[in-house]
Coordinates of C-alpha atoms and ligand atoms in Angstrom, one line a residue:
X1 CA 50.6 118.3 85.2
X2 CA 48.1 118.5 88.1
X3 CA 45.9 115.4 86.5
X4 CA 49.4 113.6 86.0
X5 CA 49.0 113.1 89.3
X6 CA 46.1 112.3 90.2
X7 CA 46.1 109.2 87.6
X8 CA 50.0 108.2 89.5
X9 CA 47.7 108.6 92.5
X10 CA 44.9 106.4 92.0
X11 CA 47.2 103.4 89.7
X12 CA 49.4 102.8 92.9
X13 CA 46.4 102.8 94.7
X14 CA 44.4 100.2 93.0
X15 CA 47.6 98.0 92.3
X16 CA 47.9 98.2 95.8
X17 CA 44.8 96.8 96.7
X18 CA 44.6 94.2 93.9
X19 CA 47.9 93.3 95.8
X20 CA 46.5 93.2 99.3
X21 CA 43.4 90.8 98.2
X22 CA 45.2 88.9 95.2
X23 CA 47.7 87.8 98.3
X24 CA 44.8 87.6 101.4
X25 CA 42.9 85.8 99.4
X26 CA 45.8 83.4 97.9
X27 CA 46.6 82.8 101.8
X28 CA 42.9 81.9 102.3
X29 CA 42.8 79.4 100.2
X30 CA 46.3 77.5 100.5
X31 CA 44.9 77.5 104.0
X32 CA 41.1 76.2 103.4
X33 CA 41.1 76.0 99.7
X34 CA 38.3 77.1 98.2
X35 CA 35.6 75.9 101.3
X36 CA 34.1 78.2 104.0
X37 CA 34.9 75.9 106.3
X38 CA 37.9 76.5 107.4
X39 CA 39.4 73.5 109.0
X40 CA 43.0 74.2 109.5
X41 CA 42.0 77.2 111.6
X42 CA 40.2 75.2 114.6
X43 CA 42.6 75.5 117.2
X44 CA 44.7 72.1 117.4
X45 CA 43.2 69.3 120.2
X46 CA 45.9 67.7 122.2
X47 CA 44.4 64.8 123.7
X48 CA 46.1 61.4 125.4
X49 CA 44.0 58.4 123.7
X50 CA 44.7 56.9 127.6
X51 CA 43.1 58.6 130.8
X52 CA 46.1 59.7 132.9
X53 CA 43.2 60.3 135.5
X54 CA 41.6 57.7 137.8
X55 CA 39.1 57.8 139.6
X56 CA 39.9 57.1 143.3
X57 CA 38.5 54.0 144.4
X58 CA 41.0 52.1 147.1
X59 CA 40.8 53.1 150.0
X60 CA 43.4 55.5 152.2
X61 CA 46.4 54.2 152.7
X62 CA 46.7 54.0 156.1
X63 CA 50.2 55.4 158.0
X64 CA 51.0 52.5 161.1
X65 CA 52.0 55.3 164.0
X66 CA 51.2 58.0 162.1
X67 CA 52.1 61.0 164.0
X68 CA 48.6 63.2 165.1
X69 CA 48.6 66.8 163.5
X70 CA 49.1 69.5 165.4
X71 CA 46.1 70.6 165.0
X72 CA 43.9 67.6 166.2
X73 CA 45.3 67.5 169.6
X74 CA 45.4 69.3 172.9
X75 CA 47.5 71.5 174.5
X76 CA 47.9 72.3 178.4
X77 CA 49.6 73.5 181.7
X78 CA 50.7 70.7 182.7
X79 CA 48.9 71.3 186.4
X80 CA 45.6 71.4 184.5
X81 CA 46.3 68.7 183.4
X82 CA 46.5 67.1 185.7
X83 CA 44.5 68.2 187.5
X84 CA 41.5 67.8 185.9
X85 CA 43.2 64.5 185.6
X86 CA 43.0 64.3 190.3
X87 CA 39.3 65.9 190.0
X88 CA 38.1 63.4 187.6
X89 CA 38.6 61.0 191.0
X90 CA 41.9 60.3 189.2
X91 CA 40.9 57.3 186.8
X92 CA 43.7 54.9 186.0
X93 CA 42.7 53.7 182.8
X94 CA 39.1 55.4 182.2
X95 CA 39.8 58.7 180.4
X96 CA 38.6 61.9 181.1
X97 CA 38.0 65.3 180.2
X98 CA 40.1 69.0 180.3
X99 CA 40.0 72.3 178.8
X100 CA 42.3 73.1 176.8
X101 CA 44.6 77.0 175.7
X102 CA 41.9 77.0 173.2
X103 CA 38.7 76.9 175.2
X104 CA 38.6 73.0 173.5
X105 CA 37.1 70.0 175.8
X106 CA 39.4 67.0 174.9
X107 CA 39.7 63.3 176.6
X108 CA 42.4 61.9 178.1
X109 CA 43.9 59.1 179.5
X110 CA 46.6 59.0 183.1
X111 CA 48.5 57.0 180.2
X112 CA 49.0 61.1 178.8
X113 CA 49.3 62.2 183.1
X114 CA 52.4 60.4 184.0
X115 CA 55.3 61.5 181.6
X116 CA 54.3 64.8 183.6
X117 CA 56.8 63.0 186.1
X118 CA 59.0 61.4 184.4
X119 CA 60.4 64.2 183.0
X120 CA 63.3 66.3 182.4
X121 CA 63.2 69.8 181.3
X122 CA 59.6 70.7 181.5
X123 CA 59.2 73.5 183.8
X124 CA 62.2 75.7 182.1
X125 CA 65.4 73.7 180.3
X126 CA 67.9 71.7 183.2
X127 CA 64.9 71.5 185.6
X128 CA 64.5 67.6 186.8
X129 CA 62.2 65.6 186.7
X130 CA 60.4 64.9 189.2
X131 CA 60.7 61.3 189.8
X132 CA 64.6 61.7 190.1
X133 CA 63.9 62.3 193.0
X134 CA 60.4 61.3 194.2
X135 CA 61.6 57.6 192.6
X136 CA 60.0 54.6 193.3
X137 CA 62.6 53.9 196.1
X138 CA 60.3 56.1 199.1
X139 CA 62.7 54.9 202.0
X140 CA 65.1 57.2 200.4
X141 CA 62.7 59.7 197.8
X142 CA 62.2 62.8 200.5
X143 CA 59.2 62.3 201.5
X144 CA 58.9 58.9 201.1
X145 CA 56.9 59.7 197.5
X146 CA 56.5 57.9 194.5
X147 CA 55.4 59.5 191.4
X148 CA 56.8 56.8 188.7
X149 CA 53.6 55.0 188.7
X150 CA 49.9 55.0 189.7
X151 CA 50.1 53.4 192.1
X152 CA 52.9 55.1 193.5
X153 CA 50.9 58.3 193.3
X154 CA 47.9 57.1 195.0
X155 CA 50.0 55.5 197.9
X156 CA 50.1 59.4 198.2
X157 CA 53.8 60.5 200.5
X158 CA 54.9 59.9 204.0
X159 CA 54.9 55.7 203.4
X160 CA 56.9 53.5 205.8
X161 CA 57.0 51.2 203.2
X162 CA 56.8 50.7 199.8
X163 CA 54.8 47.3 201.5
X164 CA 52.2 50.8 202.2
X165 CA 49.9 51.8 200.4
X166 CA 48.3 54.6 202.4
X167 CA 50.3 56.8 203.2
X168 CA 49.4 61.2 203.2
X169 CA 47.0 61.6 200.2
X170 CA 48.5 64.1 197.9
X171 CA 45.7 64.3 195.4
X172 CA 43.4 66.7 198.3
X173 CA 40.5 63.7 198.4
X174 CA 39.5 64.7 194.4
X175 CA 39.8 68.7 195.7
X176 CA 42.0 69.2 193.3
X177 CA 42.9 73.7 194.5
X178 CA 43.4 71.5 197.8
X179 CA 45.9 69.0 197.4
X180 CA 49.2 68.9 198.7
X181 CA 50.5 68.2 194.8
X182 CA 48.2 71.0 193.7
X183 CA 50.4 73.3 196.5
X184 CA 54.1 71.6 195.8
X185 CA 53.4 72.3 191.5
X186 CA 52.6 75.9 192.1
X187 CA 53.7 77.4 195.1
X188 CA 57.3 78.0 194.9
X189 CA 59.4 76.9 198.3
X190 CA 62.5 78.5 198.5
X191 CA 64.0 75.6 201.6
X192 CA 62.9 72.8 200.0
X193 CA 65.3 71.9 196.9
X194 CA 63.3 70.7 193.1
X195 CA 60.3 73.0 194.2
X196 CA 62.1 76.8 194.8
X197 CA 60.6 77.0 191.3
X198 CA 57.2 75.9 191.1
X199 CA 55.1 77.5 189.2
X200 CA 54.3 74.9 186.5
X201 CA 51.7 76.7 185.3
X202 CA 54.2 78.1 182.9
X203 CA 54.8 74.4 181.3
X204 CA 52.5 73.1 178.9
X205 CA 52.7 70.2 177.0
X206 CA 50.3 68.5 174.3
X207 CA 47.7 66.2 176.0
X208 CA 44.4 63.7 174.0
X209 CA 42.6 64.9 171.3
X210 CA 39.1 66.4 171.5
X211 CA 36.4 65.0 172.7
X212 CA 33.6 64.3 170.1
X213 CA 30.4 63.7 171.2
X214 CA 29.2 60.6 170.1
X215 CA 26.6 61.1 167.7
X216 CA 23.4 60.6 169.0
X217 CA 21.3 57.6 166.1
X218 CA 17.2 58.6 168.0
X219 CA 15.7 59.8 164.1
X220 CA 14.1 63.4 164.6
X221 CA 11.2 63.7 165.8
X222 CA 8.4 64.9 163.3
Ligands
HEC1 C1 65.5 67.9 193.7 C2 64.4 67.1 194.2 C3 63.1 67.4 193.9 C4 62.7 67.3 192.8 C5 62.8 66.8 191.6 C6 61.5 67.1 192.9 N1 61.0 67.6 194.5 FE1 59.6 67.5 195.9 N2 60.6 67.3 197.3 C7 61.0 67.4 197.7 C8 61.9 67.3 199.3 C9 63.3 68.4 200.2 C10 60.1 67.5 199.8 C11 59.8 68.1 201.4 C12 60.5 66.7 202.0 C13 59.6 67.4 203.2 O1 58.8 67.8 203.4 O2 60.0 65.9 204.3 C14 59.2 67.6 198.5 C15 58.4 67.4 198.8 C16 57.2 67.2 197.9 C17 55.6 67.1 197.9 C18 54.8 67.1 199.4 C19 54.8 66.3 200.3 C20 54.3 66.4 201.1 O3 53.8 65.1 202.3 O4 55.0 66.8 202.0 C21 54.6 66.6 197.2 C22 53.4 66.8 196.8 C23 55.9 66.4 195.8 N3 58.0 66.6 196.5 C24 55.6 67.3 194.2 C25 56.5 66.9 193.9 C26 56.8 66.7 192.6 C27 54.9 66.3 191.5 C28 57.2 67.6 191.7 C29 58.1 67.5 190.0 C30 57.4 68.5 189.5 C31 58.5 67.4 192.5 N4 58.2 66.7 193.7 C32 59.8 67.1 192.3 C33 62.3 67.6 196.9 C34 61.9 66.7 195.1

């Protein structure tokens, strides 16, 4: 009785193992034939006959009037920019340097200073542009001051007429902190319309670009 059960178990096991071996063998031979180098088991290689990535030999496309990235422009308090220009002896064309809010040395020209006098809403929304009062016609401009152009700013205030090139110097003779312009931009004057909220240091502008030291071409000495 015991022997019979054992026989059954052995027989079943033998049949099962033989079945598995035959089955695996069948699959192997079916897929690979009678060789051990089974090509069909290798991963499928997906290749396109044409290269899809061409080497970048073309020059980069130049976009006209491309706005400079914010990271390469300089941000500065409006009065610091004017101050740097005055301290550099107020050049009309030549570039002058200033330090921006991040301590970066930057370079700008008068062309970037002038808009500060021309732009409304600079100090706060609704604030008047300087030129809406101090404009070309000195006979009606308060303090006979024309802030609309380089010539006007240099001519100064209290001018007799448009022809007179010499008024009161508003640029402090190149010493910014001593200038009338500095005084009227940074100190509020309760009784003067347009100057009741003169704290200009809160007005920031983007101007100029980072100053890059010209690369020296001298060969280093050994
Ligand atoms: C609402 C009109 C108005 C606006 C806007 C205005 N001002 Fe004036 N400004 C005046 C008046 C008024 C005086 C004093 C005139 C006087 O004393 O006879 C004056 C005086 C000045 C003076 C002194 C001149 C001197 O010889 O005493 C300077 C400098 C000046 N303004 C610069 C500016 C600047 C820079 C801005 C722009 C941020 C500006 N003003 C905006 C009306 C204005």
